Coordinates of C-alpha atoms and ligand atoms in Angstrom, one line a residue:
M1 CA 161.3 54.6 96.5
R2 CA 165.1 54.6 96.8
N3 CA 165.5 53.5 93.2
D4 CA 163.2 56.3 92.0
A5 CA 165.2 58.9 93.9
L6 CA 168.4 57.5 92.4
R7 CA 167.1 57.6 88.9
S8 CA 165.9 61.2 89.2
S9 CA 169.2 62.4 90.7
K10 CA 171.0 60.7 87.8
R11 CA 168.7 62.5 85.4
R12 CA 169.4 65.8 87.0
S13 CA 173.1 65.5 87.1
P14 CA 174.0 66.5 83.5
W15 CA 172.1 69.7 84.2
L16 CA 174.0 70.2 87.4
I17 CA 177.3 69.8 85.6
L18 CA 176.2 72.3 82.9
L19 CA 175.2 74.8 85.6
V20 CA 178.5 74.4 87.3
L21 CA 180.3 74.8 84.0
A22 CA 178.2 77.9 83.2
I23 CA 179.1 79.5 86.5
L24 CA 182.8 78.6 86.0
L25 CA 182.7 80.2 82.6
L26 CA 181.0 83.3 83.9
I27 CA 183.7 83.6 86.6
A28 CA 186.4 83.1 84.0
A29 CA 184.8 85.7 81.7
W30 CA 184.6 88.1 84.7
A31 CA 188.2 87.5 85.6
L32 CA 189.3 88.1 82.0
S33 CA 187.4 91.3 81.9
R34 CA 189.5 92.5 84.9
V35 CA 192.6 91.8 82.8
L36 CA 191.1 93.7 79.9
N37 CA 190.4 96.6 82.3
S38 CA 194.1 96.8 83.3
S39 CA 195.2 98.6 80.1
G40 CA 197.1 101.8 80.7
D41 CA 199.0 102.9 83.8
A42 CA 196.8 104.3 86.6
A43 CA 199.8 105.6 88.5
A44 CA 201.2 107.7 85.6
Q45 CA 202.1 111.3 86.3
L46 CA 202.2 114.3 84.0
S47 CA 205.5 114.3 82.0
Q48 CA 205.8 118.1 82.1
P49 CA 205.2 120.9 84.6
V50 CA 201.8 122.6 84.7
T51 CA 202.2 126.0 83.1
P52 CA 199.5 128.7 82.2
A53 CA 200.2 127.8 78.5
L54 CA 199.4 124.1 79.1
I55 CA 196.2 125.0 81.0
A56 CA 195.1 127.3 78.2
Q57 CA 195.8 124.6 75.6
G58 CA 193.7 122.2 77.7
E59 CA 190.8 124.7 77.8
V60 CA 190.8 124.9 74.0
L61 CA 190.8 121.1 73.8
A62 CA 188.0 120.7 76.3
R63 CA 185.9 123.0 74.0
A64 CA 186.9 120.9 71.0
G65 CA 185.8 117.7 72.9
D66 CA 182.6 119.3 74.0
C67 CA 183.1 117.8 77.5
V68 CA 180.7 120.5 79.0
A69 CA 177.7 119.3 76.9
C70 CA 177.4 115.9 78.5
H71 CA 179.0 116.6 81.9
T72 CA 176.6 119.5 82.8
A73 CA 173.0 118.9 83.9
H74 CA 170.3 121.2 82.6
G75 CA 170.7 124.3 84.8
G76 CA 173.6 122.6 86.7
K77 CA 177.1 123.8 87.4
P78 CA 179.6 123.3 84.6
F79 CA 181.3 119.8 84.5
A80 CA 179.5 118.7 87.7
G81 CA 177.8 115.9 85.9
G82 CA 174.2 114.5 86.4
L83 CA 172.9 114.8 82.8
G84 CA 170.8 111.7 82.0
I85 CA 171.8 110.1 78.7
Q86 CA 169.2 107.7 77.2
S87 CA 170.6 104.3 76.0
P88 CA 168.7 101.2 74.9
I89 CA 169.2 99.6 78.3
G90 CA 168.4 102.6 80.5
T91 CA 169.5 106.0 81.6
I92 CA 173.3 106.6 82.1
Y93 CA 174.2 109.7 84.1
S94 CA 177.3 111.7 83.3
T95 CA 179.8 112.1 86.2
N96 CA 181.3 115.0 88.1
I97 CA 184.6 115.8 86.4
T98 CA 185.4 119.0 88.4
P99 CA 188.5 118.8 90.7
D100 CA 186.4 118.3 93.9
K101 CA 188.4 115.9 96.0
S102 CA 185.4 113.9 97.5
T103 CA 182.9 113.8 94.6
G104 CA 184.8 114.8 91.5
I105 CA 188.2 113.9 90.0
G106 CA 190.3 116.0 92.4
S107 CA 192.3 113.1 93.8
W108 CA 192.8 111.4 90.5
S109 CA 196.3 110.9 89.1
Y110 CA 197.0 111.7 85.4
G111 CA 196.9 108.0 84.7
D112 CA 193.4 107.6 86.2
F113 CA 192.2 110.5 83.9
E114 CA 193.9 109.2 80.8
R115 CA 192.4 105.7 81.3
A116 CA 188.9 107.1 81.6
V117 CA 189.2 109.5 78.6
R118 CA 191.1 107.5 76.1
R119 CA 190.5 103.9 77.2
G120 CA 187.0 103.9 78.8
I121 CA 188.1 102.6 82.2
G122 CA 186.7 104.2 85.3
H123 CA 188.5 105.2 88.5
D124 CA 187.5 102.0 90.2
G125 CA 188.9 99.9 87.4
S126 CA 185.5 99.0 85.9
A127 CA 184.5 99.6 82.2
L128 CA 182.7 102.8 81.3
Y129 CA 179.6 102.9 79.0
P130 CA 180.4 104.2 75.5
A131 CA 177.9 107.1 76.2
M132 CA 181.3 108.6 77.0
P133 CA 182.9 108.9 73.5
F134 CA 186.2 107.2 74.4
P135 CA 186.3 105.2 71.1
S136 CA 186.9 108.6 69.4
Y137 CA 189.0 110.1 72.2
A138 CA 191.4 107.2 71.8
K139 CA 192.9 109.3 69.0
V140 CA 193.9 112.2 71.3
T141 CA 197.7 112.5 71.5
D142 CA 199.6 112.1 74.7
A143 CA 200.4 115.9 74.7
D144 CA 196.8 116.9 74.3
S145 CA 195.6 114.4 76.9
E146 CA 198.1 115.9 79.4
A147 CA 196.9 119.4 78.6
L148 CA 193.3 118.4 79.2
Y149 CA 194.2 117.0 82.6
A150 CA 196.1 120.2 83.5
Y151 CA 193.1 122.3 82.6
F152 CA 190.5 120.2 84.6
M153 CA 192.7 120.0 87.7
N154 CA 193.7 123.6 87.8
A155 CA 191.2 125.8 86.0
V156 CA 187.8 124.2 86.5
A157 CA 185.9 125.3 89.6
P158 CA 185.5 122.3 92.0
V159 CA 181.8 121.5 92.7
Q160 CA 180.8 119.1 95.5
Q161 CA 178.0 117.1 94.0
A162 CA 177.7 113.3 94.3
N163 CA 177.3 111.2 91.2
Q164 CA 173.8 109.9 90.4
A165 CA 173.4 106.2 90.1
N166 CA 172.6 104.9 86.6
D167 CA 169.0 103.8 86.0
I168 CA 169.7 100.4 84.4
P169 CA 168.1 97.2 85.7
F170 CA 170.1 94.1 86.8
P171 CA 171.6 92.1 85.2
L172 CA 172.1 94.6 82.4
S173 CA 173.7 96.9 85.0
A174 CA 176.7 94.6 85.3
R175 CA 179.7 96.5 83.8
W176 CA 182.1 93.7 83.2
P177 CA 180.7 92.7 79.8
L178 CA 181.4 96.2 78.6
A179 CA 185.1 95.3 78.7
Y180 CA 184.5 92.8 75.9
W181 CA 182.5 95.3 73.9
R182 CA 185.4 97.8 74.3
S183 CA 188.0 95.3 73.3
L184 CA 186.1 94.5 70.1
F185 CA 185.1 98.0 69.0
A186 CA 187.2 100.7 70.6
P187 CA 190.8 101.2 69.5
L188 CA 193.6 101.7 72.0
P189 CA 195.4 105.0 72.1
G190 CA 198.1 105.3 69.5
S191 CA 196.5 102.6 67.2
G192 CA 194.5 105.0 65.0
A193 CA 196.8 105.2 62.1
P194 CA 194.5 106.6 59.4
V195 CA 194.6 110.1 61.1
A196 CA 198.1 110.5 59.9
A197 CA 197.4 109.1 56.4
A198 CA 196.7 112.6 55.0
T199 CA 199.9 114.3 53.7
D200 CA 198.5 117.8 53.7
P201 CA 199.1 119.1 57.3
Q202 CA 195.9 121.1 57.3
I203 CA 193.8 118.1 56.3
A204 CA 195.6 116.0 58.9
R205 CA 194.8 118.5 61.6
G206 CA 191.1 118.5 60.5
A207 CA 191.1 114.7 60.6
Y208 CA 192.6 114.7 64.0
L209 CA 189.9 117.1 65.4
V210 CA 186.9 115.5 63.6
Q211 CA 187.8 111.9 64.4
G212 CA 189.3 112.5 67.8
L213 CA 188.0 115.2 70.3
G214 CA 185.2 116.4 68.0
H215 CA 183.7 112.9 68.0
C216 CA 181.6 114.1 65.1
G217 CA 181.1 110.4 64.0
S218 CA 179.2 109.6 67.2
C219 CA 176.2 111.4 65.7
H220 CA 177.1 111.5 61.9
T221 CA 178.1 107.8 61.5
P222 CA 175.5 105.0 61.4
R223 CA 175.8 102.4 64.2
A224 CA 175.7 98.7 63.9
L225 CA 173.2 96.5 65.9
T226 CA 175.9 96.1 68.6
M227 CA 175.9 99.9 68.9
Q228 CA 179.4 100.7 67.8
E229 CA 179.9 103.3 65.0
K230 CA 180.3 101.5 61.7
G231 CA 183.6 103.3 61.1
L232 CA 185.9 105.5 63.2
D233 CA 187.8 107.1 60.3
D234 CA 187.6 107.4 56.6
S235 CA 189.1 104.0 55.9
S236 CA 185.4 103.0 56.2
A237 CA 182.9 104.0 53.6
H238 CA 180.3 104.3 56.4
Y239 CA 182.3 106.9 58.3
L240 CA 180.3 110.2 58.5
G241 CA 177.8 108.7 56.1
G242 CA 174.8 110.2 57.9
A243 CA 172.6 108.7 60.6
E244 CA 169.7 109.2 62.8
L245 CA 169.7 110.6 66.3
N246 CA 166.6 110.6 68.5
Q247 CA 164.6 110.3 65.3
W248 CA 166.3 113.4 63.8
A249 CA 168.1 113.0 60.5
V250 CA 171.8 113.7 60.9
P251 CA 173.2 114.6 57.4
P252 CA 176.3 112.9 55.9
L253 CA 179.5 114.9 56.1
R254 CA 181.5 113.1 53.3
G255 CA 182.6 115.8 50.9
V256 CA 179.8 118.3 51.7
K257 CA 179.7 119.3 48.0
H258 CA 176.7 121.6 48.4
W259 CA 178.8 124.0 50.5
S260 CA 182.2 125.7 50.0
A261 CA 184.8 125.4 52.8
Q262 CA 184.0 129.0 53.8
E263 CA 180.3 128.1 54.2
L264 CA 181.2 125.1 56.4
V265 CA 183.4 127.4 58.5
A266 CA 180.6 129.9 58.9
Y267 CA 178.1 127.2 59.8
L268 CA 180.4 125.8 62.5
A269 CA 181.4 129.2 63.9
T270 CA 178.0 130.9 63.9
G271 CA 175.3 128.3 63.3
R272 CA 174.4 129.8 59.9
N273 CA 175.8 130.5 56.5
S274 CA 174.5 131.9 53.2
T275 CA 172.2 128.9 52.7
A276 CA 171.4 127.2 56.0
S277 CA 170.9 127.5 59.7
V278 CA 171.5 125.0 62.4
A279 CA 168.8 123.0 64.2
G280 CA 168.3 119.9 66.3
E281 CA 171.2 118.6 68.5
M282 CA 173.8 120.3 66.3
K283 CA 172.7 123.6 67.9
D284 CA 174.4 122.5 71.1
V285 CA 177.5 121.4 69.3
V286 CA 177.8 124.8 67.7
Q287 CA 177.1 126.7 70.9
N288 CA 179.3 124.7 73.3
S289 CA 182.1 123.6 71.0
T290 CA 182.7 124.7 67.4
S291 CA 181.8 128.4 67.9
H292 CA 184.7 128.5 70.4
M293 CA 187.3 127.0 67.9
S294 CA 189.9 129.1 66.2
Q295 CA 189.5 130.0 62.5
E296 CA 192.5 127.8 61.6
D297 CA 191.0 124.8 63.3
L298 CA 187.6 125.3 61.7
Q299 CA 189.3 125.7 58.3
A300 CA 191.2 122.5 58.9
I301 CA 187.9 120.7 59.7
A302 CA 186.3 122.1 56.6
A303 CA 189.3 121.1 54.4
Y304 CA 189.2 117.6 55.9
L305 CA 185.4 117.1 55.4
K306 CA 185.7 118.3 51.8
S307 CA 188.5 115.9 51.1
I308 CA 186.5 112.8 52.1
P309 CA 185.2 111.0 48.9
G310 CA 181.8 109.6 48.7
D311 CA 179.3 112.4 48.1
D312 CA 178.4 111.3 44.6
R313 CA 174.8 112.0 44.6
P314 CA 174.2 112.8 40.9
V315 CA 172.9 116.2 40.0
A316 CA 169.6 115.7 38.3
A317 CA 169.7 116.7 34.6
D318 CA 166.3 118.4 34.9
L319 CA 167.2 120.4 38.0
E320 CA 166.9 123.9 36.5
A321 CA 163.7 122.9 34.7
R322 CA 162.2 121.6 38.0
R323 CA 163.3 124.8 39.8
S324 CA 161.6 127.1 37.4
A325 CA 158.5 125.0 37.2
T326 CA 158.0 125.4 41.0
I327 CA 158.7 129.1 40.9
H328 CA 156.3 129.5 38.0
T329 CA 153.5 127.7 39.7
L330 CA 153.9 129.6 43.0
T331 CA 154.2 133.0 41.1
A332 CA 151.1 132.3 39.0
A333 CA 149.2 131.3 42.2
T334 CA 146.4 129.6 40.4
D335 CA 145.4 125.9 40.7
L336 CA 147.7 125.4 43.7
D337 CA 147.5 122.1 45.6
L338 CA 147.2 122.2 49.4
G339 CA 150.9 122.1 50.1
Q340 CA 151.7 124.9 47.6
R341 CA 148.9 127.1 48.9
L342 CA 150.1 126.6 52.5
Y343 CA 153.6 127.5 51.5
L344 CA 152.6 130.7 49.8
D345 CA 150.3 131.7 52.7
N346 CA 152.6 130.9 55.5
C347 CA 156.2 130.7 54.4
G348 CA 156.8 132.6 51.2
A349 CA 157.1 136.0 52.9
C350 CA 160.4 134.9 54.4
H351 CA 161.7 132.0 52.3
F352 CA 160.3 133.4 48.9
V353 CA 158.8 131.7 46.0
T354 CA 162.3 130.8 44.8
G355 CA 163.0 128.9 48.0
Q356 CA 166.3 130.7 48.1
G357 CA 165.7 132.7 51.3
A358 CA 168.1 135.5 52.1
P359 CA 171.8 135.0 53.0
R360 CA 172.4 134.6 56.7
T361 CA 168.8 135.6 57.6
F362 CA 166.3 133.2 56.0
P363 CA 167.8 129.8 55.1
R364 CA 167.5 128.4 51.6
L365 CA 164.9 125.6 51.4
D366 CA 165.9 124.5 47.8
G367 CA 168.6 121.9 48.4
A368 CA 168.6 122.0 52.2
S369 CA 169.8 118.8 53.9
I370 CA 167.0 118.9 56.5
I371 CA 164.4 118.9 53.7
N372 CA 166.0 116.2 51.5
S373 CA 167.0 113.7 54.1
P374 CA 165.3 110.3 53.9
N375 CA 163.9 110.8 57.4
P376 CA 161.6 113.9 57.5
T377 CA 161.4 114.2 61.3
G378 CA 163.7 117.2 61.6
L379 CA 161.7 119.1 58.9
I380 CA 158.4 118.3 60.6
H381 CA 159.8 119.4 63.9
V382 CA 161.0 122.8 62.5
I383 CA 157.6 123.4 60.9
L384 CA 155.7 122.6 64.1
A385 CA 158.0 124.1 66.7
G386 CA 160.1 126.6 64.8
A387 CA 163.8 127.0 65.3
Q388 CA 166.3 129.5 66.5
T389 CA 170.1 129.5 66.0
P390 CA 171.9 130.0 69.3
S391 CA 173.7 133.2 70.0
T392 CA 177.5 132.8 69.6
A393 CA 180.4 135.1 70.4
Q394 CA 180.7 136.0 66.7
A395 CA 177.0 136.2 65.8
P396 CA 174.1 137.1 68.1
S397 CA 170.9 135.2 67.4
I398 CA 168.6 137.2 65.1
L399 CA 165.2 136.3 63.8
P400 CA 163.7 133.0 65.0
M401 CA 161.6 130.8 62.8
P402 CA 158.0 130.8 64.1
G403 CA 156.3 127.5 64.9
F404 CA 153.1 126.5 63.1
A405 CA 151.9 123.7 65.4
G406 CA 148.8 125.8 66.4
R407 CA 147.9 126.8 62.9
M408 CA 148.1 123.6 60.8
D409 CA 146.7 120.1 61.5
D410 CA 148.6 116.9 60.7
S411 CA 147.4 116.5 57.2
E412 CA 148.2 120.1 56.3
V413 CA 151.7 119.9 57.7
A414 CA 152.1 116.6 55.7
A415 CA 151.0 118.3 52.5
L416 CA 153.3 121.2 53.1
A417 CA 156.3 119.0 53.9
T418 CA 155.6 116.9 50.9
F419 CA 155.6 120.0 48.7
L420 CA 158.9 121.2 50.2
R421 CA 160.5 117.8 49.6
Q422 CA 159.4 117.7 46.0
G423 CA 159.4 121.3 45.0
W424 CA 162.3 123.2 43.3
G425 CA 165.4 120.9 43.0
N426 CA 164.4 118.9 46.1
D427 CA 163.9 115.2 45.8
A428 CA 162.6 113.1 48.8
P429 CA 159.6 110.9 49.5
A430 CA 156.2 112.3 50.6
V431 CA 155.3 112.8 54.2
S432 CA 152.2 111.2 55.8
A433 CA 149.9 112.7 58.4
G434 CA 150.8 109.8 60.7
Q435 CA 154.5 110.9 60.7
V436 CA 153.4 114.4 61.6
E437 CA 151.3 113.1 64.5
D438 CA 154.2 111.1 65.9
V439 CA 156.5 114.2 66.0
R440 CA 153.7 116.4 67.4
K441 CA 153.2 113.9 70.3
G442 CA 156.9 114.4 71.3
L443 CA 156.7 118.2 71.5
P444 CA 156.6 119.9 74.9
V445 CA 153.0 120.5 75.9
K446 CA 151.9 124.1 75.4
H447 CA 149.2 126.1 77.0
V448 CA 146.0 126.2 75.0
G449 CA 146.2 129.9 74.4
E450 CA 149.7 129.7 73.1
A451 CA 148.9 126.8 70.8
A452 CA 145.9 128.7 69.4
L453 CA 148.0 131.7 68.7
G454 CA 150.6 129.6 67.1
A455 CA 152.9 131.7 69.1
N456 CA 156.6 131.7 68.6
N457 CA 157.4 128.2 69.7
A458 CA 161.1 128.3 69.2
Q459 CA 162.6 125.8 71.7
Ligands
LIG503 C1 178.6 112.4 74.6 C2 178.6 112.6 76.1 C3 180.0 112.8 76.7 C4 181.0 113.7 76.3 C5 181.1 114.5 75.1 C6 182.1 113.5 77.3 N1 181.7 112.6 78.3 FE1 182.9 112.0 79.8 N2 181.4 110.7 80.4 C7 180.1 110.6 79.8 C8 179.4 109.7 80.6 C9 177.9 109.3 80.3 C10 180.2 109.2 81.6 C11 179.9 108.1 82.6 C12 180.1 106.7 81.9 C13 179.8 105.6 82.9 O1 179.2 105.8 83.9 O2 180.1 104.5 82.5 C14 181.5 109.8 81.4 C15 182.6 109.6 82.2 C16 183.8 110.3 82.2 C17 184.9 110.2 83.1 C18 185.0 109.1 84.2 C19 184.4 109.5 85.4 C20 184.4 108.5 86.5 O3 183.9 108.9 87.6 O4 184.7 107.3 86.3 C21 185.8 111.1 82.8 C22 187.1 111.4 83.5 C23 185.3 111.9 81.7 N3 184.0 111.4 81.3 C24 185.9 113.0 81.1 C25 185.5 113.6 80.0 C26 186.2 114.6 79.3 C27 187.6 115.2 79.7 C28 185.5 114.9 78.2 C29 185.9 115.9 77.0 C30 187.2 115.7 76.4 C31 184.3 114.1 78.2 N4 184.3 113.4 79.3 C32 183.3 114.2 77.2 C33 179.7 111.3 78.7 C34 180.4 112.2 78.0
LIG504 C1 175.2 115.4 69.3 C2 175.2 115.0 67.9 C3 176.1 115.7 66.9 C4 177.5 115.8 67.0 C5 178.4 115.3 68.1 C6 177.9 116.5 65.8 N1 176.8 116.8 65.0 FE1 176.8 117.8 63.2 N2 174.8 117.6 63.1 C7 173.9 117.0 64.0 C8 172.6 117.1 63.6 C9 171.3 116.6 64.3 C10 172.6 117.9 62.4 C11 171.3 118.3 61.6 C12 171.0 119.7 61.9 C13 169.8 120.3 61.2 O1 168.9 119.5 60.9 O2 169.7 121.5 61.1 C14 174.0 118.2 62.1 C15 174.4 118.9 61.0 C16 175.7 119.2 60.7 C17 176.1 119.9 59.5 C18 175.2 120.5 58.4 C19 175.3 119.6 57.2 C20 174.3 119.9 56.2 O3 174.4 119.4 55.1 O4 173.3 120.6 56.5 C21 177.5 120.0 59.6 C22 178.4 120.7 58.6 C23 177.9 119.3 60.8 N3 176.8 118.9 61.5 C24 179.2 119.2 61.2 C25 179.6 118.6 62.4 C26 181.0 118.5 62.9 C27 182.2 119.0 62.1 C28 181.0 117.8 64.1 C29 182.1 117.5 65.0 C30 182.9 118.6 65.4 C31 179.6 117.5 64.4 N4 178.8 118.0 63.3 C32 179.2 116.8 65.5 C33 174.4 116.3 65.1 C34 175.7 116.3 65.6
LIG505 C1 159.0 135.2 59.8 C2 159.8 134.6 58.8 C3 159.7 133.1 58.6 C4 158.5 132.5 58.2 C5 157.1 133.1 58.0 C6 158.9 131.1 58.0 N1 160.2 130.9 58.3 FE1 161.2 129.2 58.1 N2 162.9 130.1 58.9 C7 163.0 131.4 59.2 C8 164.2 131.7 59.9 C9 164.7 133.0 60.5 C10 164.9 130.4 60.0 C11 166.2 130.2 60.6 C12 166.0 129.9 62.1 C13 167.3 129.6 62.8 O1 168.0 130.6 63.0 O2 167.5 128.4 63.1 C14 164.0 129.5 59.3 C15 164.3 128.1 59.2 C16 163.5 127.2 58.5 C17 163.9 125.9 58.2 C18 165.2 125.2 58.6 C19 166.2 125.3 57.4 C20 167.6 124.8 57.8 O3 168.5 124.9 56.9 O4 167.8 124.2 58.8 C21 162.9 125.3 57.5 C22 162.8 123.9 56.9 C23 161.9 126.3 57.4 N3 162.3 127.5 58.0 C24 160.7 126.1 56.7 C25 159.6 127.0 56.8 C26 158.3 126.7 56.4 C27 157.8 125.4 55.8 C28 157.5 127.8 56.7 C29 156.0 128.0 56.5 C30 155.2 127.1 57.2 C31 158.4 128.8 57.2 N4 159.6 128.3 57.3 C32 158.0 130.1 57.6 C33 162.0 132.4 59.0 C34 160.7 132.1 58.6

């Protein structure tokens, strides 16, 4: 008996030692994460007096950073937080960043604010989730970071609203491993040299806005398996190379050869230009952020985007021939296949047999990014649910695009989308009925009558 017990305890002991070692390692890793979270100076104060000019500058910068988009719940008070942001491990809720003393950031020092915005470290010294785009905001200058603080503390209305706890299961909810993620993938303020690499001051300004506050890469740059953007500036060939967001294709922004700088400015200022109109999550970016930017800043962004090399998709030699072939087929209107017939019957009145639409009213379908992207989800979504450019200060919303969910079944939409992706100069793979079915399932449920009418489903 005694011998048996001895033997078994001997057998167990290596495991015990391993367990103790693992616990010690975990404690050491946790302790080191506290050290990593000590970057910056939480006690720092503003280096300048708060003036109306500084506050006004901060307001412009808050627009450029689109803080309101994430820090406002649907139907909630501006900046009071509570918007749920989906992540692979659960829902993260944005926080109250109004200057309310008990539930917001009203009692924060400048240092607390700077650490959260540029370093991803929360008020209590724990690491923030990168749902807050601090890897981009690290590029914000000291002067701009101070102006933002001045604006939030002095010009935003305080709202008393407690933060909502994140919906992430234990042990994934432990924040300390995030400190390691951040040390590996997020730069520290002042370390983002490539911004200054451009010698042209206009391009440098554009690079600063796009890479920094604009955090354009958080949607337009592909992410690695470990979730960081594959590049935070144009020293990486992946930067702004196009990505996918909630199954919607996000087009590349490198070079944007298909638009002039003026067309880029118009798109960012009003959500439309002579060839395209905005859809998907870019609508909110235009409405909350870019439509409030100054012409000079938008021109700087356009100049920078156009300066990035890498848009070398070859122009097909037979482009003109293919264009006229499609126009000819649609005009003759005999022997049409299903997709062509559906186009003529449902779309041609606004987008025309040329697929050229009409400037600033009906977007061009020949050459549109949403039609040619590898992932057709955005296109299917627009055909089913319609689209409407948001109203901006400079351009009220005009005609919406009607939705066709109630008028076409999945195989009809697939045939139509396939025609669009292969008609005129467009060149993208065919769409299947299964792909349409998947998008349809994700649409908000409509009343039967509405669906049958195929009513104006603009979301
Ligand atoms: C893409 C969405 C997004 C944008 C844009 C964004 N935030 Fe955040 N922010 C978040 C989320 C989500 C959190 C909470 C992160 C967490 O709990 O770890 C957060 C946290 C914060 C915190 C820390 C709050 C706390 O209680 O610890 C501050 C301060 C903050 N954001 C300020 C800003 C400012 C200023 C801007 C604009 C320059 C901005 N945020 C833009 C999503 C965003
Ligand atoms: C929240 C995610 C998100 C952010 C942030 C974002 N974009 Fe976009 N952007 C999109 C999506 C989605 C589209 C596709 C829109 C469509 O299908 O109509 C898009 C489209 C565009 C287009 C149209 C390109 C084309 O070829 O049609 C431009 C230009 C653009 N974005 C510029 C920017 C700039 C500049 C910024 C930063 C200031 C930015 N975006 C930030 C999601 C985003
Ligand atoms: C009554 C006129 C009208 C009809 C009919 C119509 N459209 Fe549109 N379409 C528009 C308008 C207006 C927009 C721009 C909406 C906006 O402001 O975002 C648009 C936008 C689009 C877009 C997005 C383009 C971009 O650059 O983002 C696509 C794709 C599209 N339509 C395809 C179709 C297809 C396919 C049909 C037929 C099933 C069709 N449209 C029928 C008016 C129309």
